[in-house]
Coordinates of C-alpha atoms and ligand atoms in Angstrom, one line a residue:
X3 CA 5.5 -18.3 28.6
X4 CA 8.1 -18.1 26.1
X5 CA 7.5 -16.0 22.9
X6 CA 11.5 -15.3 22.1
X7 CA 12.7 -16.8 18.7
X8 CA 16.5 -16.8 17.2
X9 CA 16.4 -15.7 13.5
X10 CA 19.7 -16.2 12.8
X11 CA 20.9 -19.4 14.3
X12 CA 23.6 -19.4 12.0
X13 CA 25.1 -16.3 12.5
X14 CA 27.4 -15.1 14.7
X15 CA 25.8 -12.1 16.1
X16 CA 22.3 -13.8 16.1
X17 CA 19.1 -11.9 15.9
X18 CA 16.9 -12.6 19.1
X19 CA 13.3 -11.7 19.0
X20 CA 11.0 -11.5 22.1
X21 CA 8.6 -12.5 19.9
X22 CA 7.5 -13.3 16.2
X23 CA 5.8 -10.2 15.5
X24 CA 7.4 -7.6 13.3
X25 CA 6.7 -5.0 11.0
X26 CA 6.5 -5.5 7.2
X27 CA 8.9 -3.0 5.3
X28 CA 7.1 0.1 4.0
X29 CA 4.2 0.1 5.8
X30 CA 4.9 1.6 9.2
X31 CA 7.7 4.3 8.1
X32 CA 11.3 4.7 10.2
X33 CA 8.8 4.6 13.2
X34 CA 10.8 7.6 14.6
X35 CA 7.6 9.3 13.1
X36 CA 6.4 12.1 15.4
X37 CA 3.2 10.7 17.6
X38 CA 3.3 6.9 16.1
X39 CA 0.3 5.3 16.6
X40 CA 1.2 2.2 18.7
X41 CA 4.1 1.2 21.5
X42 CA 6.8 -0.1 18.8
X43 CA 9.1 -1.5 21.5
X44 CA 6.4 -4.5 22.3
X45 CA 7.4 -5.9 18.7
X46 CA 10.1 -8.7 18.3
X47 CA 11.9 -6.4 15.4
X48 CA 10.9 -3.1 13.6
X49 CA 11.6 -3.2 9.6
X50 CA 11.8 -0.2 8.1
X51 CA 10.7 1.1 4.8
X52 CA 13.4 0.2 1.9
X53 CA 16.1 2.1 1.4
X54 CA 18.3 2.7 -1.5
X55 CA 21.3 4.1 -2.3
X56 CA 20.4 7.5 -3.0
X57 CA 16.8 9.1 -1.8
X58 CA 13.9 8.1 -4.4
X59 CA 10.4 10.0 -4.5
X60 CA 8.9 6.8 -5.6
X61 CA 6.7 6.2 -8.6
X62 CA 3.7 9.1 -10.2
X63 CA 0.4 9.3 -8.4
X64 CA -2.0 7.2 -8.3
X65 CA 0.3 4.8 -6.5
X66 CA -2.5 3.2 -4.2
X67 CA -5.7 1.9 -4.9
X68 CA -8.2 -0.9 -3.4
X69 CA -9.3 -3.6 -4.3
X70 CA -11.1 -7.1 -2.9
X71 CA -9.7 -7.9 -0.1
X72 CA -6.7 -5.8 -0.3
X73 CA -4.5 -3.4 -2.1
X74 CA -2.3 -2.4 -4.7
X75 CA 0.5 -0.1 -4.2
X76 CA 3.3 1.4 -7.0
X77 CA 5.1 3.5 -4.1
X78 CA 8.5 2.7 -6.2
X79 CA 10.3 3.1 -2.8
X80 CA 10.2 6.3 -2.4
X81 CA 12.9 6.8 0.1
X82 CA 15.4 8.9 2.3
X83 CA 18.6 7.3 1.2
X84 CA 20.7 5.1 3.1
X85 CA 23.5 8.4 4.3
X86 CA 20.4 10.2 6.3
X87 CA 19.2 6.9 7.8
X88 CA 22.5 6.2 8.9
X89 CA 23.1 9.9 10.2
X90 CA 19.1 10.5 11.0
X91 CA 17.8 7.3 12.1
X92 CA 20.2 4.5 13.2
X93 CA 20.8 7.4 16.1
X94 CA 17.4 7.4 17.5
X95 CA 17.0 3.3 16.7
X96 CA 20.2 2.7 19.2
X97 CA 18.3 3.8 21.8
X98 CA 15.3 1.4 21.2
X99 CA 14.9 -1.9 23.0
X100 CA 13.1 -3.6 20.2
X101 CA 15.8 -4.6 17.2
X102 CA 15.5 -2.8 14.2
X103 CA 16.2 -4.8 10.9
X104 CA 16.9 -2.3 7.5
X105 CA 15.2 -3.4 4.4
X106 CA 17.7 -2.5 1.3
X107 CA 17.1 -2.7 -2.3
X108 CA 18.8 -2.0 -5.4
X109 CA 18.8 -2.1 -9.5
X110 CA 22.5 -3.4 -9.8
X111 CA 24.6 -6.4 -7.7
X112 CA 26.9 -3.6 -7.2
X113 CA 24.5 -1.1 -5.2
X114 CA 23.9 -3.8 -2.9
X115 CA 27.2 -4.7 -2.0
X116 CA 27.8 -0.7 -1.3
X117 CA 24.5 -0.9 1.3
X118 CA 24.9 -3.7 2.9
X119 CA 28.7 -2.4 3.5
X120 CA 27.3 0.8 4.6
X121 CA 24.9 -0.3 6.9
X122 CA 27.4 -3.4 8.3
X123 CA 28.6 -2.1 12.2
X124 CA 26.1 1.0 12.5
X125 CA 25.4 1.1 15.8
X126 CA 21.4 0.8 16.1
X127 CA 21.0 -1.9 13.6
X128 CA 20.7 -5.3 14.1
X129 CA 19.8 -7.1 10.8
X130 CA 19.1 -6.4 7.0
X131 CA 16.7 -7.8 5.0
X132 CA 17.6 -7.6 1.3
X133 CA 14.5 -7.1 -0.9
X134 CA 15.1 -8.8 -4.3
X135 CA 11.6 -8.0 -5.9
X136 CA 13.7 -5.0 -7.5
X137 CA 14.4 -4.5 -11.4
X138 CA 17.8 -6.2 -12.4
X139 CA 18.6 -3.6 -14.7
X140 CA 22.0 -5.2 -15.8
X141 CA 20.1 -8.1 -16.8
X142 CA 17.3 -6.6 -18.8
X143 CA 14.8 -5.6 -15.8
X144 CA 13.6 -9.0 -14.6
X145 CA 13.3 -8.8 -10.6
X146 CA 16.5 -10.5 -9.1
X147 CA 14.2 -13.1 -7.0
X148 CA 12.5 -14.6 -10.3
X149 CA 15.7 -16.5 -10.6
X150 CA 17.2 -18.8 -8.2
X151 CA 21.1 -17.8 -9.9
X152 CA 20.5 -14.0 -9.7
X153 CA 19.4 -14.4 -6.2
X154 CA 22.2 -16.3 -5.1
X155 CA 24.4 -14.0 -6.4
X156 CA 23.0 -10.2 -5.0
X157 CA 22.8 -12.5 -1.3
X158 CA 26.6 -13.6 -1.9
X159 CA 27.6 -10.0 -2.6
X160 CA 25.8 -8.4 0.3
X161 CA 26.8 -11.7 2.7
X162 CA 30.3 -10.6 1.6
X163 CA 29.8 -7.3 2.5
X164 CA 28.5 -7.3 5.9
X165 CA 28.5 -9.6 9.1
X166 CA 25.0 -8.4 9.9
X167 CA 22.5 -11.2 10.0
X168 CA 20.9 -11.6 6.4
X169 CA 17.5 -11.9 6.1
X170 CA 16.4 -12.5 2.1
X171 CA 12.5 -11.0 1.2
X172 CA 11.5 -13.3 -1.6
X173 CA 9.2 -12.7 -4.0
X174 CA 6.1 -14.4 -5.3
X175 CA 6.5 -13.6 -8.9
X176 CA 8.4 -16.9 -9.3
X177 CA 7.5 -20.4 -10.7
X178 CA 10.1 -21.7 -8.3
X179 CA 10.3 -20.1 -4.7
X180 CA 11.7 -23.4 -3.1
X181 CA 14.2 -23.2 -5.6
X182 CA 15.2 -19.4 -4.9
X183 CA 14.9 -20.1 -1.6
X184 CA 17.6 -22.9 -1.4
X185 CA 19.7 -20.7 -3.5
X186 CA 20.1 -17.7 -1.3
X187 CA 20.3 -20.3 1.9
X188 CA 23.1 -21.3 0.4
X189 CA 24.6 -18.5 -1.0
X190 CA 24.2 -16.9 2.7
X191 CA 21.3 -16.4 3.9
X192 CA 20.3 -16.2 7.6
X193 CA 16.6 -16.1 7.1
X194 CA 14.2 -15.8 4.6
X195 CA 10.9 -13.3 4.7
X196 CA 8.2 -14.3 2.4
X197 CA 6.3 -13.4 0.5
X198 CA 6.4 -9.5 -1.0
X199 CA 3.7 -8.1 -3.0
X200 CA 2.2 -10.1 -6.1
X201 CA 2.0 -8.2 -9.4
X202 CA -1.2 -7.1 -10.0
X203 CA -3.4 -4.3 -11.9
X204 CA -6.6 -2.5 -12.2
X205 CA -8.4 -0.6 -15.2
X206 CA -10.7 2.2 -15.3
X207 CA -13.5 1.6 -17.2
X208 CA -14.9 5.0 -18.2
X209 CA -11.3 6.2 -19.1
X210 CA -10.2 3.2 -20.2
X211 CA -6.8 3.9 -18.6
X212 CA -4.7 1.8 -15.4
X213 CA -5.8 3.0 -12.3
X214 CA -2.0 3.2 -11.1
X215 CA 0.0 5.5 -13.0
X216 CA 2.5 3.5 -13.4
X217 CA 0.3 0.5 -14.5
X218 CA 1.2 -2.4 -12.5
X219 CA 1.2 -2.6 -8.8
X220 CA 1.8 -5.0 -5.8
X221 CA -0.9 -6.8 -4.7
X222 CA -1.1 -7.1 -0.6
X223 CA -3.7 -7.6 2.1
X224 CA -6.2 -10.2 3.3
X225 CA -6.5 -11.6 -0.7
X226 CA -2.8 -12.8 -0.9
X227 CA -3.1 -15.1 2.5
X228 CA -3.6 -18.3 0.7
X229 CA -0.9 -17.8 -1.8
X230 CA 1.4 -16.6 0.9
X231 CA 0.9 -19.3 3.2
X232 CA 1.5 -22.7 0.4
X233 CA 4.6 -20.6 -0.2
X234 CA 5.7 -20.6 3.3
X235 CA 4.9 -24.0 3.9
X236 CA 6.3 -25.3 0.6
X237 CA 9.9 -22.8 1.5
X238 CA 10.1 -24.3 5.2
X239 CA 9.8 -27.3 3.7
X240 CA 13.0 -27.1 1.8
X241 CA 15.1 -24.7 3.6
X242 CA 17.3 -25.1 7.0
X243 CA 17.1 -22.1 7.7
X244 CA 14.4 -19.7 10.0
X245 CA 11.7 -18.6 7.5
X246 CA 9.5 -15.5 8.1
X247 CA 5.8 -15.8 7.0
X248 CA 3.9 -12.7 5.5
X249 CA 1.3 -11.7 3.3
X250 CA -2.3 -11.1 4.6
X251 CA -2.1 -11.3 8.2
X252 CA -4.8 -9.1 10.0
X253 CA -5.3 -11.4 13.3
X254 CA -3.6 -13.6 15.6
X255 CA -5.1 -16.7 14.1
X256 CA -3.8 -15.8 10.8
X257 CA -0.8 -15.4 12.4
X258 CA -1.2 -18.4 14.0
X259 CA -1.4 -20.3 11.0
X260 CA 1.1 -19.0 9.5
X261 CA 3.6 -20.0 12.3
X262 CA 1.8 -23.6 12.1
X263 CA 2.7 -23.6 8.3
X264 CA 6.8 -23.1 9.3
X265 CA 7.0 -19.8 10.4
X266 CA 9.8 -18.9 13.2
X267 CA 7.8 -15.1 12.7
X268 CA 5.3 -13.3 11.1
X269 CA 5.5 -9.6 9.6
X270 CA 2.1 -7.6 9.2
X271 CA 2.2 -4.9 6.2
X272 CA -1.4 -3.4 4.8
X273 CA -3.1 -4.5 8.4
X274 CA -1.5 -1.5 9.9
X275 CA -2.8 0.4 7.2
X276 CA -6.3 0.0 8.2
X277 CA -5.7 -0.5 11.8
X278 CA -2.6 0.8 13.7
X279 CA -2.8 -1.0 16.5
X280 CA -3.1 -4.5 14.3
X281 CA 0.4 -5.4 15.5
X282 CA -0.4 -5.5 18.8
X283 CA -3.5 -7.1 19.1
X284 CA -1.8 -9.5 17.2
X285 CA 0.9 -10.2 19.2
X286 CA -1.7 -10.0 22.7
X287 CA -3.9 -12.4 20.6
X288 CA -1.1 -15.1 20.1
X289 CA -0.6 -14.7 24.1
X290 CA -3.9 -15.4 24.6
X291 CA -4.3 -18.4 22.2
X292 CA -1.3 -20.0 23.8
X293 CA -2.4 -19.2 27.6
X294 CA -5.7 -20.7 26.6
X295 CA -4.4 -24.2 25.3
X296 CA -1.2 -24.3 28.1
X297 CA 1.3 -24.0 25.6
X298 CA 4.7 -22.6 27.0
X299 CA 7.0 -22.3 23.8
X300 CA 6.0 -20.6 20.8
X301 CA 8.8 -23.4 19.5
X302 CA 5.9 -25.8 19.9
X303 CA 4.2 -24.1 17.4
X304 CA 6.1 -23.7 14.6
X305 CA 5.8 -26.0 11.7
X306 CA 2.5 -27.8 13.6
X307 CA 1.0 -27.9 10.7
X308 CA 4.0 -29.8 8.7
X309 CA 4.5 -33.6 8.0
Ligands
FMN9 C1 2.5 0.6 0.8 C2 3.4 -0.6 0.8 C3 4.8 -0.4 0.7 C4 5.7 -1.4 0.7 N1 7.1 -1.2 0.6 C5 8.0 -2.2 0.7 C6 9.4 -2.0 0.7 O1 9.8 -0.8 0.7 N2 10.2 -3.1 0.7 C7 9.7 -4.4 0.8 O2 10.5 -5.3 0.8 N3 8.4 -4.6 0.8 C8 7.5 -3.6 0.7 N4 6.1 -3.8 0.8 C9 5.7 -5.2 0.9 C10 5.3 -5.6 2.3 O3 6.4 -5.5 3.2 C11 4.7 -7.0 2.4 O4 5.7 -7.9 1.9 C12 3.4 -7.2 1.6 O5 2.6 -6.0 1.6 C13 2.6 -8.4 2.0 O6 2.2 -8.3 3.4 P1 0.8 -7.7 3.8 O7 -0.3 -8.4 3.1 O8 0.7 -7.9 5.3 O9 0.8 -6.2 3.5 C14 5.2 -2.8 0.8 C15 3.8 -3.0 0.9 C16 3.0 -1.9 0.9 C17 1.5 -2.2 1.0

């Protein structure tokens, strides 16, 4: 049975998966954590938590909080900086088997061109995925990825910058994702992972005050499914490019449908939160489902669900 799917068809250095199942930045660490929970080198690619330029200690407490059906989080990527992963991490990565992919994210055009640059040829990473649900501070704090032209232009500086494999996270916080999507393809893109957290909030009634301290949140788990997967479908739709479903995905049929939808992979975030081992039951459950019905190529599966 083939699993194995090429990311960056594009690109010159590729990125080959042995399967469709990776982690969703930020919820699952470096994984060079001491004692991790499950066998990392099963996935098809590791993402790691995003990193910025210098290290960050994230947003004030409360920065996580239930809700139905999922979660919201205002970590505010807290962070080692991208100097220790490079001298503390990217070391112990080059040893894995499983590629590891490095999630950046910056407030300026200019901070991404300076990662992506520092992260191009380090030896233990194999892709970047450039997270544009961050604050455009030059242009008066709207995320990059609500515009297609902002976009375009922090995946043409970093696509200058590096010969890595590009994968662009977009965000759902947009009236247009098609349209943002099309815009980084062609500025450069590789790939494109969708979707990231959608912006969301809680009160509390008897102090009449936000729950998260600093107000607004992202929205993740099993309650953003839906959302997630018309965006895929809608994005792989109008792209030519591999496109990387997420948002919800706690089993292998969501999975499942997600790849159906137009997904070449799937990343799993808040599952992992609640169950560790979510990743690979996933992963064992889409080898079952495919066993079952004598399907050979996970190729056969993508996009079923499209017309
Ligand atoms: C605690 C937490 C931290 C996250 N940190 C990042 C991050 O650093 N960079 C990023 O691009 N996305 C980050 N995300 C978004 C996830 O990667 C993912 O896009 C989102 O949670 C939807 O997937 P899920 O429903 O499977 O969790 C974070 C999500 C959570 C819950």
């Amino acid at each position: 049975m083939n699993l194995s799917v090429q990311l960056a068809p594009k690109n010159k250095r590729g990125l080959l998966l042995a399967n469709p199942v990776m982690t969703a930045s930020g919820t699952c660490g470096y994984g060079t954590e001491e004692g991790y929970p499950f066998d990392i080198q099963r996935l098809g690619a590791f993402i790691c938590k995003g990193i910025t330029l210098k290290a960050r200690n994230g947003n004030i407490q409360p920065r996580i909080i239930e809700t139905a059906d999922g979660m919201l989080n205002s970590i505010g990527l807290q962070n080692i900086g991208v100097d220790a992963l490079v001298k503390e991490k990217a070391p112990v990565w080059v040893k894995w088997r499983v590629p590891v992919i490095v999630n950046i994210a910056g407030t300026t055009v200019d901070e991404y061109t300076t990662l992506a640059a520092k992260l191009d040829d380090v030896a233990g990473i194999s892709a970047l995925e450039v997270n544009i649900s961050c604050p455009n501070v030059e242009a008066g704090g709207a995320e990059f990825g609500v515009r297609a032209e902002p976009a375009a232009i922090v995946t043409a500086a970093a696509r200058k910058a590096t010969s890595l494999p590009l994968i662009v996270k977009l965000t759902p916080n947009t009236g247009d994702i098609a349209g943002v999507a099309l815009a980084v393809a062609a500025a450069g893109a590789d790939a494109v992972s969708l979707i990231n957290t959608l912006k969301g909030m809680a009160i509390d009634i008897d102090k009449r005050k936000p729950l998260l301290g600093s107000v607004t949140g992202g929205l993740s788990g099993p309650a953003i499914k839906p959302v997630a997967m018309a965006m895929v479908y809608e994005v792989a739709n109008a792209v030519d490019i591999p496109v990387i479903g997420c948002g919800g995905i706690i089993n292998a049929s969501d999975a499942i449908e997600f790849i159906m939808a137009g997904a070449s992979a799937v990343q799993i975030g808040t599952a992992s939160l609640v169950s560790p081992g979510a990743l690979l039951d996933i992963l064992d459950g889409i080898e079952q489902f495919m066993s079952e019905r004598g399907i050979e190529d996970i190729k056969e599966l993508i996009g079923a669900a499209r017309h």
